[in-house]
XYZ file of C-alpha atoms in Angstrom:
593
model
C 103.552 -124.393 167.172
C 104.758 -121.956 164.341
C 108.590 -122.288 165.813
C 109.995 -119.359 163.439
C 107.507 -117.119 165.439
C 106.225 -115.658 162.874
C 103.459 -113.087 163.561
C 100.719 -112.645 162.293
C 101.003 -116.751 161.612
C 101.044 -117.352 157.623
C 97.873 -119.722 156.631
C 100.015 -122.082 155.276
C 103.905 -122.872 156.084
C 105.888 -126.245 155.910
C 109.404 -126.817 157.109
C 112.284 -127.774 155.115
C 115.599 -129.650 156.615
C 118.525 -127.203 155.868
C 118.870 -123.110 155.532
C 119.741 -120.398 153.187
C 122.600 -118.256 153.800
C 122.959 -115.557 151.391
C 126.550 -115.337 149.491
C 127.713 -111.218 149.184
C 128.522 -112.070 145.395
C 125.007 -113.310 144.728
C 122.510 -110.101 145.127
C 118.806 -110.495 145.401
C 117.178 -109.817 141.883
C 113.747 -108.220 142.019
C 111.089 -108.124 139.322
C 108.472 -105.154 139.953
C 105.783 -104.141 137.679
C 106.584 -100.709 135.697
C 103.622 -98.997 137.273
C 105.640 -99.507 141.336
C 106.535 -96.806 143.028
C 109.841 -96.445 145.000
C 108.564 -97.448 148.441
C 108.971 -101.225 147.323
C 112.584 -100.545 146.041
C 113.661 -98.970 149.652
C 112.824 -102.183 151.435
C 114.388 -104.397 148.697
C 117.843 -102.707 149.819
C 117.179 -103.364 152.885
C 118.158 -107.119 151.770
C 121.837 -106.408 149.908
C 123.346 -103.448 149.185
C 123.217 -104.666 145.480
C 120.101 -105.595 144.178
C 119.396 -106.176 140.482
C 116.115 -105.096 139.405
C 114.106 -105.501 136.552
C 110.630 -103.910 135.549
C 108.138 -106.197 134.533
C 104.448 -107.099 135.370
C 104.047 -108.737 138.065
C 105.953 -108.672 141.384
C 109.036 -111.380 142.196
C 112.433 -111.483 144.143
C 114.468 -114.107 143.717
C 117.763 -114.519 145.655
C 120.411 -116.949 145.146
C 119.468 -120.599 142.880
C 116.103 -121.496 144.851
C 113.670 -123.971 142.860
C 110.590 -122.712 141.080
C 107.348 -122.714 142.825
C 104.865 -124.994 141.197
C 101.879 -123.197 139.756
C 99.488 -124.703 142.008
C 101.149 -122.819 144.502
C 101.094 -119.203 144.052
C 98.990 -117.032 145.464
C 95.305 -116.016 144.136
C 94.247 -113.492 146.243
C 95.397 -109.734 145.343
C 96.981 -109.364 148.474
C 98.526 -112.867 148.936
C 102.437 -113.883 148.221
C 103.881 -117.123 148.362
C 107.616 -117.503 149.483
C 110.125 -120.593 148.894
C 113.323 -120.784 150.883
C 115.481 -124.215 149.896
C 119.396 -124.389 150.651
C 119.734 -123.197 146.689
C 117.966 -119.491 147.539
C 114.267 -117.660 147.952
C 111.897 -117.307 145.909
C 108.711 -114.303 146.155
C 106.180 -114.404 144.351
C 102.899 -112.110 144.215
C 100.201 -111.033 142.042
C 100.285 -107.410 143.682
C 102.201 -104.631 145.541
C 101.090 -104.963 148.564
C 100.967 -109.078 148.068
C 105.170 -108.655 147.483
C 104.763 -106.233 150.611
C 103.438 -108.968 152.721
C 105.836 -111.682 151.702
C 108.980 -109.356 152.670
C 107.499 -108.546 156.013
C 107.692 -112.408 156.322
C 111.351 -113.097 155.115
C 112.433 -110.020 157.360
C 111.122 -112.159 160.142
C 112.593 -115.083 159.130
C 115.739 -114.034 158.797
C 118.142 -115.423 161.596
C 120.810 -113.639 163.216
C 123.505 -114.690 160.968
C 122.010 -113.380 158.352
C 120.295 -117.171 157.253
C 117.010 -117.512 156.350
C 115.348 -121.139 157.337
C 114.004 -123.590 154.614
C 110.257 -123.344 154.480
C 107.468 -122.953 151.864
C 104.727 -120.435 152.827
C 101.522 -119.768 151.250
C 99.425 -116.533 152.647
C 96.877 -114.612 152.153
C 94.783 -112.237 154.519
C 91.423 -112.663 155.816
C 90.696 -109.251 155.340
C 92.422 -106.546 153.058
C 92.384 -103.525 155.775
C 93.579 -104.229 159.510
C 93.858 -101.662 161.352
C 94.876 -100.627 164.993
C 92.956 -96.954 166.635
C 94.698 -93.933 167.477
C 92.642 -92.031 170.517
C 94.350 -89.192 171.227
C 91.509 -87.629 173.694
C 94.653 -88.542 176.454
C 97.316 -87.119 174.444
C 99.186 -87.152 171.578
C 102.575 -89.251 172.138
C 105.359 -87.651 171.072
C 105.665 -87.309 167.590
C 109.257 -89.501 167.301
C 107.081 -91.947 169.106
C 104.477 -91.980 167.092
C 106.258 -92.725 163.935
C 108.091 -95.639 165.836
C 104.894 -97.188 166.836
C 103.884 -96.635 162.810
C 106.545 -98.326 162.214
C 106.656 -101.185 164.197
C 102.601 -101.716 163.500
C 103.654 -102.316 159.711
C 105.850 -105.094 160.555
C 103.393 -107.335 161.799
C 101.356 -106.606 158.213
C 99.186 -103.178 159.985
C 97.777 -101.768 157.509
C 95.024 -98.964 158.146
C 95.315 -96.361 161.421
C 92.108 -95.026 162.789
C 93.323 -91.658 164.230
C 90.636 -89.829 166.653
C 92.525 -86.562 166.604
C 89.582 -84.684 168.812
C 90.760 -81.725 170.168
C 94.771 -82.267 169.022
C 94.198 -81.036 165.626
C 96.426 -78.089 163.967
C 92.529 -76.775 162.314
C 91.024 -76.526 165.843
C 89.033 -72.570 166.076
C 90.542 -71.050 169.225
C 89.053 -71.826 172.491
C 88.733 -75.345 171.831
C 92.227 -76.313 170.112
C 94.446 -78.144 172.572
C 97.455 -76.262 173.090
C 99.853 -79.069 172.185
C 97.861 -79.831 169.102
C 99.951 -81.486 166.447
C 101.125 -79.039 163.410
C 100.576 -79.360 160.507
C 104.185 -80.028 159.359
C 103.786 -83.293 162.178
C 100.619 -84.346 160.762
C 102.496 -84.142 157.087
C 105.365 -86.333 158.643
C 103.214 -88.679 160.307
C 101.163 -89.579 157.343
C 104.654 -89.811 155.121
C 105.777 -92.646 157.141
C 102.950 -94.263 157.134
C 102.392 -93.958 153.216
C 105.755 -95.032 152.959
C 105.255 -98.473 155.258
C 102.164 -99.137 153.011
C 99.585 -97.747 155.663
C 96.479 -96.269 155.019
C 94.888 -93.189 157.472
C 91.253 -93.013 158.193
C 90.825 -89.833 159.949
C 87.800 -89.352 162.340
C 85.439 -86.634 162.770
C 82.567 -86.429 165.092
C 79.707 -85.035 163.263
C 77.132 -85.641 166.157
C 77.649 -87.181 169.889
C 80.979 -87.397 171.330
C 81.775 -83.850 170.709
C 82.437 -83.109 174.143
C 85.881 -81.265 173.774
C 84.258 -78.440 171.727
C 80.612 -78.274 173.481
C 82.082 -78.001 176.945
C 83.332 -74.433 176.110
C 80.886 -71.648 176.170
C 81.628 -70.134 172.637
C 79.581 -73.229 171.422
C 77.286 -74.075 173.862
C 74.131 -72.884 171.798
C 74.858 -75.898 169.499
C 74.244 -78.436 172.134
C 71.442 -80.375 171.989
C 70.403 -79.692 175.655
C 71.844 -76.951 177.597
C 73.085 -79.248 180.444
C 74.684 -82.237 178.661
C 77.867 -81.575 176.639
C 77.843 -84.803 174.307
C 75.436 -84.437 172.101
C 75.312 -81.507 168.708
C 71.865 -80.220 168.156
C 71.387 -81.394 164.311
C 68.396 -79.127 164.073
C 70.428 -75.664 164.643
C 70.833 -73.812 161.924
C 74.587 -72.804 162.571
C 75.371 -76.309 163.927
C 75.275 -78.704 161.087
C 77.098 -76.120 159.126
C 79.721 -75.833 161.575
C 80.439 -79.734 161.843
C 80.984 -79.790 158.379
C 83.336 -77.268 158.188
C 85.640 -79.365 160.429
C 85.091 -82.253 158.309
C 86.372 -80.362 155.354
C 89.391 -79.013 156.926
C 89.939 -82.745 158.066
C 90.053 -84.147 154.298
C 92.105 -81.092 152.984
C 94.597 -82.309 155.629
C 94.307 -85.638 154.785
C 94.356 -85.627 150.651
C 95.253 -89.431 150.501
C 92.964 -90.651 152.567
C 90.338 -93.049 150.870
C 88.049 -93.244 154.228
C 86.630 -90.943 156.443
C 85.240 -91.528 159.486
C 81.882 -89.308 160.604
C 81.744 -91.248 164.174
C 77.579 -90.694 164.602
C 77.756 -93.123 167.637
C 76.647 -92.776 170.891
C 73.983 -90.404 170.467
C 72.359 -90.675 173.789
C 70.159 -87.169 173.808
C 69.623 -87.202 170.035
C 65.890 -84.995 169.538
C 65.476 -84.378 173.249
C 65.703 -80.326 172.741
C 62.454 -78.399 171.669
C 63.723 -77.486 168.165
C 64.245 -81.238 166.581
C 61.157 -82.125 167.710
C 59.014 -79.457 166.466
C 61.570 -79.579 162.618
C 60.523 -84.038 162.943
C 57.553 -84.645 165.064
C 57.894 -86.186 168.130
C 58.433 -89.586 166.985
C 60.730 -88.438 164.579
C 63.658 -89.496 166.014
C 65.048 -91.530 163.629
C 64.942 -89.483 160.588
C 66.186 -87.003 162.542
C 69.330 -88.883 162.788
C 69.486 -90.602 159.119
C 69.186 -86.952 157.680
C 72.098 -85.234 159.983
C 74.028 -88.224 158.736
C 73.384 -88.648 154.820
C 74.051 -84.668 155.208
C 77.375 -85.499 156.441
C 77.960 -88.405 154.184
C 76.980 -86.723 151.147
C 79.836 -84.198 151.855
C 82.284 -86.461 151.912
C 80.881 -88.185 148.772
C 81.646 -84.907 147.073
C 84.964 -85.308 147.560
C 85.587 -88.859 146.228
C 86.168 -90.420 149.518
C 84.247 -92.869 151.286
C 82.242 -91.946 154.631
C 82.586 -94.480 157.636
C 80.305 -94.104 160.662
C 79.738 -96.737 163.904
C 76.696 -98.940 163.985
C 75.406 -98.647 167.431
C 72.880 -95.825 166.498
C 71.261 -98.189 163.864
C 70.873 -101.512 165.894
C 67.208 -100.655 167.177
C 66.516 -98.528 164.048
C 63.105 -99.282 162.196
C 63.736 -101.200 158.646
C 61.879 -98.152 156.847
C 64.884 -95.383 158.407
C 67.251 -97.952 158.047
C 66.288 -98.258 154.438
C 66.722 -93.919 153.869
C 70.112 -94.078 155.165
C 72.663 -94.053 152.263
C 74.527 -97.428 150.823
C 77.229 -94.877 150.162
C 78.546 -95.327 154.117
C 80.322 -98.223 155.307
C 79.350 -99.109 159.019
C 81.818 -100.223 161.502
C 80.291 -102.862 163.560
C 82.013 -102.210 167.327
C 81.924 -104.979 169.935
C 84.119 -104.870 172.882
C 82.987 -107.820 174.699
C 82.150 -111.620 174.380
C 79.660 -114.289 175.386
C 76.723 -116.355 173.461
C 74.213 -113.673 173.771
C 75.927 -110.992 172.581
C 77.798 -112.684 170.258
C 74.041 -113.801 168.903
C 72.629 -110.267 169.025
C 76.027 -108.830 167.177
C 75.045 -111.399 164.405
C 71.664 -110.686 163.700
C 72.659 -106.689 163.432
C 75.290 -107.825 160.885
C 73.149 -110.254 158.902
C 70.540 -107.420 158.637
C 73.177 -104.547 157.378
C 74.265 -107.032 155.136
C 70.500 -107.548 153.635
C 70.445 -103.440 153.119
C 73.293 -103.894 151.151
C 75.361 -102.293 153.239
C 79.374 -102.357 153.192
C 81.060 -103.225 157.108
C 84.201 -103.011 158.858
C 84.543 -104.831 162.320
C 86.047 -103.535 165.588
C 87.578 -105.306 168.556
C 88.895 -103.725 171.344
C 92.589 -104.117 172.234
C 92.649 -101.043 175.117
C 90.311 -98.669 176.945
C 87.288 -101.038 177.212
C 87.642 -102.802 180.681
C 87.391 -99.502 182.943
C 87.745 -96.030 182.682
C 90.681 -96.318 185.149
C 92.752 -98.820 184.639
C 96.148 -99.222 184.142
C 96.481 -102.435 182.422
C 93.808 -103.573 179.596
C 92.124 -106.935 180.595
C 93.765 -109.119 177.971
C 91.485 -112.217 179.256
C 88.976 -110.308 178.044
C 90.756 -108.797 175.144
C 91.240 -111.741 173.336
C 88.425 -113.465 173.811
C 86.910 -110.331 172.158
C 89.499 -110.359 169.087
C 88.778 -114.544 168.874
C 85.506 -113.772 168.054
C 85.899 -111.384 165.574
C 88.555 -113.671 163.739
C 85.769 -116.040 163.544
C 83.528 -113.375 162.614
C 85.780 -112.058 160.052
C 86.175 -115.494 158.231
C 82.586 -115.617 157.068
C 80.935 -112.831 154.608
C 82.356 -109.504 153.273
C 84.087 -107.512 155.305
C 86.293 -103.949 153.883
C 88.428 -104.699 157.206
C 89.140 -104.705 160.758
C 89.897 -102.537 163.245
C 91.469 -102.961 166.951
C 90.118 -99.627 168.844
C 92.661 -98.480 172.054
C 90.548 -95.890 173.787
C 92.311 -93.731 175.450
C 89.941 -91.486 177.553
C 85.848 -91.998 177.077
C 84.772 -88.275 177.653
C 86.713 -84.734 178.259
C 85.433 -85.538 182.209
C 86.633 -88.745 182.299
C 90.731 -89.487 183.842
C 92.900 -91.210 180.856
C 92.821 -94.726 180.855
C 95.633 -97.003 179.584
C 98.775 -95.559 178.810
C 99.474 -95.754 175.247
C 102.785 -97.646 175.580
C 101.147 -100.570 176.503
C 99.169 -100.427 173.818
C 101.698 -103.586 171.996
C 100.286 -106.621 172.959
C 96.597 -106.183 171.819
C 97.668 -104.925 169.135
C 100.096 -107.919 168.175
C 97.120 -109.942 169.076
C 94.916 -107.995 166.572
C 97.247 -108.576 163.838
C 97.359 -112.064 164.312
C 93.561 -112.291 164.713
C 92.636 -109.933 161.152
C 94.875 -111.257 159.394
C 94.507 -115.562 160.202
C 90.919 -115.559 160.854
C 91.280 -117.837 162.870
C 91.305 -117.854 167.420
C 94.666 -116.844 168.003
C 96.940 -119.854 170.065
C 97.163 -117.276 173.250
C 100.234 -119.349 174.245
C 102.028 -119.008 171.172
C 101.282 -115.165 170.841
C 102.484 -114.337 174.047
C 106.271 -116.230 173.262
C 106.427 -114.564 169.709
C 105.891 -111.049 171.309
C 107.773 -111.843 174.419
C 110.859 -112.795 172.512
C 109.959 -111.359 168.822
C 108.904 -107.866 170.099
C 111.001 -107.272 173.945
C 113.679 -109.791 172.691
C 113.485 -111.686 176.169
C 114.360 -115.174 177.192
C 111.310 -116.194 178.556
C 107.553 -116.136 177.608
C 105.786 -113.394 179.583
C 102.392 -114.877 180.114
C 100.020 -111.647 178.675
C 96.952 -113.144 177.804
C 96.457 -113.903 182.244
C 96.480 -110.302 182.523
C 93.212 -109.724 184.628
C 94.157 -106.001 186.032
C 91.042 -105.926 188.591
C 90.803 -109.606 190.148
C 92.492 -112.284 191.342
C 89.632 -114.728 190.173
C 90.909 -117.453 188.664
C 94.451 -117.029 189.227
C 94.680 -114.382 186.866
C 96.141 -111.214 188.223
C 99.097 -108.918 186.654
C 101.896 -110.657 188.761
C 104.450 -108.483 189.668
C 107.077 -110.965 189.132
C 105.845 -111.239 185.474
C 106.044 -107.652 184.870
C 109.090 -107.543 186.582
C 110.796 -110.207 184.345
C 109.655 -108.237 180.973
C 111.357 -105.141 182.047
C 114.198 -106.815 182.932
C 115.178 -109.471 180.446
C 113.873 -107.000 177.453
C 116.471 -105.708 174.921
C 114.010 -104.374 172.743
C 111.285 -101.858 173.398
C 112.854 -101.678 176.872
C 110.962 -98.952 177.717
C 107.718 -99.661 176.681
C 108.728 -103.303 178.875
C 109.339 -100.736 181.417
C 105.884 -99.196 181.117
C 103.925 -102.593 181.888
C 106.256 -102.726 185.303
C 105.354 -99.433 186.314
C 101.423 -100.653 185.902
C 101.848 -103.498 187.819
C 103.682 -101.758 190.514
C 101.035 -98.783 190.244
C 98.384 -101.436 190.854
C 100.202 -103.081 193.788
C 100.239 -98.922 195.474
C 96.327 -98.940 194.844
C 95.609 -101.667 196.371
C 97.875 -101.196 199.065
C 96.209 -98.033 199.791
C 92.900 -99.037 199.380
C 93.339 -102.053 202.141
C 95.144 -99.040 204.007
C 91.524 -97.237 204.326
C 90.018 -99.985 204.496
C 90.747 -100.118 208.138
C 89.292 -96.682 208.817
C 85.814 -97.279 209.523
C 86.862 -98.761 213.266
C 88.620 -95.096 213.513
C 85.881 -93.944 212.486
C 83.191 -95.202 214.698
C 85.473 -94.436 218.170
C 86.450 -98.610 218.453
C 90.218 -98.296 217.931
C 92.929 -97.479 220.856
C 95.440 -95.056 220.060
C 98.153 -97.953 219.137
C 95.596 -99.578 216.645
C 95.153 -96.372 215.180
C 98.781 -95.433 215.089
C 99.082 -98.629 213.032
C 96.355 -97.833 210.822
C 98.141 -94.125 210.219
C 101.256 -95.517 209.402
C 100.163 -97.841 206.749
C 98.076 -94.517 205.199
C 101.772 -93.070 205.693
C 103.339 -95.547 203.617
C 101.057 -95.206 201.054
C 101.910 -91.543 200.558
C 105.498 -92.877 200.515
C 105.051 -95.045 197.560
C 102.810 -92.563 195.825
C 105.976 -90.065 195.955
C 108.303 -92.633 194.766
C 105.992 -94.312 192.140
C 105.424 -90.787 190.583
C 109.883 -90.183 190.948
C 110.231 -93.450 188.949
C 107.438 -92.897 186.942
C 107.484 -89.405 185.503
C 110.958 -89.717 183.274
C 108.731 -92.452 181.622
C 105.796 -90.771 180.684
C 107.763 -87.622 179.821
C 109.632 -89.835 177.328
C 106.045 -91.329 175.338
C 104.244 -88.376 176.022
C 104.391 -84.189 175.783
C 104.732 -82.536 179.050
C 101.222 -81.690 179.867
C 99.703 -85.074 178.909
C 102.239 -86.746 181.367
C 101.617 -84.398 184.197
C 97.435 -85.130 183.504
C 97.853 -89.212 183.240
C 100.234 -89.251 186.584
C 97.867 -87.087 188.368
C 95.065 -88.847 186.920
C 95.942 -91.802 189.197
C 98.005 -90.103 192.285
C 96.057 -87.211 193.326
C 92.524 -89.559 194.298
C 95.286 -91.222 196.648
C 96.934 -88.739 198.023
C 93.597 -86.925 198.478
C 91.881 -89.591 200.412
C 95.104 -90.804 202.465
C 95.480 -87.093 203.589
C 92.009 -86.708 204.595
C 92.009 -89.654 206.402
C 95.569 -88.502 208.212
C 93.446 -85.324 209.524
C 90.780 -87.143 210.896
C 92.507 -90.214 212.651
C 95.469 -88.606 214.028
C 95.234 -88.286 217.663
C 92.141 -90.023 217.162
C 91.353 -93.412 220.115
C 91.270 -94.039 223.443
């Protein structure tokens, strides 16, 4: 076990006897190519409050009298560092920016708490150059200090690339569809600083086709859906529609100038050329090029404006070879799958081998949140990384431009929120370890380095047994294990606070659920008055903890989230009890014989 806990785990590190402690009169000296830009200098003072620099090409710091590293030994790949630490000083070495970016994440990990840095050699390089976590915010937008903490802390553990799904949140939203709290456009600004400045890229995402439920559920637009009863799915074949769509693309890359991606979304099309006008503009079997032309459309916009256009895969997997083949090699597909087993795993393959024969370029994406059900309040990380082992594996064979963790927060505009974002920290820890290493993460040495590397506790909370909806297996969210996080964490204590709250809101659903599950002798006239009495106050006491849970609760949420996104996720969850243990209350008391 990597004993440093260093996250994600470098591909190659061997301990030395011994440790460096730096002396005040001895400042790191750092070597950057002319061409670097600032953001490298702000984290080299970070180290000393005197650093000597010098501008030269290629990318070095070396602190103290460490000994050279051999040639053999530094790094190949663009984005790979290698880093010496002997009892004489450290050594960094790098062929890049972002290579000498890497290696410092590592030595600020390393670094002990008095200031010593342990003696080690490390050689590292990524699987894949762009690893990214998602950003739903169909739930809510956390608040925007939060937002640039989580940025923040994502970089640390070598996060690269955010996938933001702004849908209705977005400051050039038309009126009547615009989500009140919708960021600004000074918060976008900010949020897109900080991550430039932490050496994160932003792939913005549009829906140009399904999924556009937060603007076709209004009746301002509901002539551009593609059947008058379904609120998914844009008509591509009306003649305002298209036009439309890309308008909101093109306010999305104005806002978004340094973007080199942009995502179109084009998944989930599930009523594509059911409505009278595509199929009379395509034929009736003309399905397919229905779709590839709404989407080159889209693409070729994008291409206009020197950035690259991303869609998901899904809508392609059963797709003839002759549309395949009209669909432009100018989009990069991102090749989603959530779940794991042979079969899929075999079927996920073959749609990946055949992209790759259309000469296609291809992101992956995991799932670290929102995939296990709509409701829950705790992702299934059984599941979770299971799913993220097999994309390690999956990433460490072919071409891949990167990776991406997705953390759904809601699936449509009529569907309740489903994980709160704050717990969003382990899958994504997991998905760092898993893009960058390649390799099927060791669950049990994840789970200490975040326990103690991200909460700071004394103990390893046991994540990866985290089975939210069963006790098969003896895998549950134990109370006792949530309970211990919150209360031996000294950092991210709230967020530690956040997974108790979960597990306590599970233990109040289930409670109430065995509370109604008694009803149906009520029901049917076989209960005396005392058995129903019993039966009422067990309902009772599940109102009780539903009034208390939300108490305890609501200061919690109000602190991640704005006002009205808090109020919607705690009602999301309390009101279905309250409903149905107050309904119950009417019918049973005075009920029996």
């Amino acid at each position: 076990m990597n004993t440093m806990r260093l996250l994600p785990e470098p591909k190659q590190i061997c301990l030395r006897a011994g440790k460096f402690v730096p002396d005040a009169s001895q400042p790191p000296a750092v070597s950057l190519d002319t061409a670097c830009d600032e953001r490298l200098m702000r984290k080299v003072r970070r180290l000393s409050d005197t650093v000597r620099v010098e501008a030269v090409s290629g990318f070095s710091l070396v602190w103290g009298d460490p000994a050279p590293i051999a040639e053999r030994e530094r790094p190949r790949h663009p984005d790979g560092y290698a880093l010496s630490v002997d009892e004489g000083g450290i050594r960094l070495v790098a062929p890049t920016a972002r290579g000498w970016y890497h290696g410092w994440l590592t030595l600020q990990q390393l670094r002990e708490e008095d200031g010593g840095f342990p003696a080690c050699m490390i050689q590292d390089e990524p699987c894949v150059s762009l690893r990214g976590i998602h950003l739903d915010f169909k739930a809510g937008v956390p608040t925007t200090a939060y937002l640039e903490e989580a940025i923040i802390e994502l970089s640390r553990y070598k996060i690269n690339l955010l996938l933001v799904e702004y849908e209705d949140r977005v400051p050039w939203g038309d009126e009547g569809w615009r989500h009140p709290h919708a960021l600004t456009l000074t918060e976008l600004e900010r949020l897109q600083q900080v991550a430039h400045d932490h050496f994160i890229e932003v792939m913005p995402l549009q829906q140009t086709f399904g999924h556009l439920h937060y603007i076709l559920r209004h009746d301002r637009w509901a002539r551009f859906r593609e059947l008058p009863d379904q609120i998914g799915d844009l008509c591509p074949s009306h003649p305002e529609a298209a036009a439309y769509v890309e308008t909101l693309v093109e306010r999305m890359m104005a806002a978004h100038q340094g973007s080199r991606h942009i995502h179109l979304g084009a998944d989930e099309t599930f009523h594509l050329h059911a409505c009278s006008r595509c199929r009379e503009r395509w034929g009736e079997d003309g399905r397919e090029t229905n779709y590839v032309h709404h989407v080159n459309r889209m693409a070729e916009l994008v291409r206009r404006h020197g950035k690259i256009p991303v869609i998901w895969d899904d809508m392609l997997r059963g797709m003839s070879d002759r549309s395949l083949d009209q669909l432009s090699r100018n989009i990069s597909l991102m090749v989603w799958c959530y779940y794991t087993g042979d079969r899929i795993h075999q079927q996920i393959d073959r749609h990946i081998e055949r992209y790759r024969t259309f000469g296609f370029h291809l992101f992956g994406a995991g799932c670290i949140q929102g995939a296990d059900e709509h409701a829950f309040h705790l992702p299934n990380y059984r599941v979770r990384a299971n799913n993220l082992a097999d994309w390690a594996q999956r990433l460490a064979t072919g071409s891949w431009d990167g990776a991406v963790g997705t953390a759904w927060a809601r699936y449509t505009s009529v569907h309740p929120p489903t994980e709160p974002f704050p717990v969003i920290w382990y899958g994504a820890l997991l998905a760092a370890e898993c893009f960058w290493t390649g390799q099927p993460p060791d669950l049990t040495r994840v789970d200490d380095t975040v326990s103690r590397r991200l909460f700071g506790t004394k103990t390893t909370i046991p994540f990866h047994r985290i089975n939210p909806g069963h006790y098969a297996n003896g895998l549950y969210d134990d109370p006792e294990a949530m309970e211990a996080l919150a209360r031996q964490a000294v950092r991210r204590r709230r967020e530690a606070e956040m997974y108790r709250m979960m597990a306590k809101l599970r233990h109040l659903q289930l409670w109430t659920q065995h509370a109604l599950e008694h009803g149906y002798r009520i029901d049917r006239g076989w209960s005396t008055r005392t058995e129903t009495a019993i039966v009422c106050g067990y309902v009772k006491e599940a109102l009780r903890m539903a009034d208390e849970w939300e108490q305890e609760a609501l200061p919690l949420f109000t602190a991640f989230y704005r006002p009205r996104d808090a109020e919607e996720w705690l009602a999301s969850r309390l009101d279905l009890i309250r409903r149905q243990a107050g309904d119950a209350l009417k019918r049973w008391q005075g009920d029996g014989t």
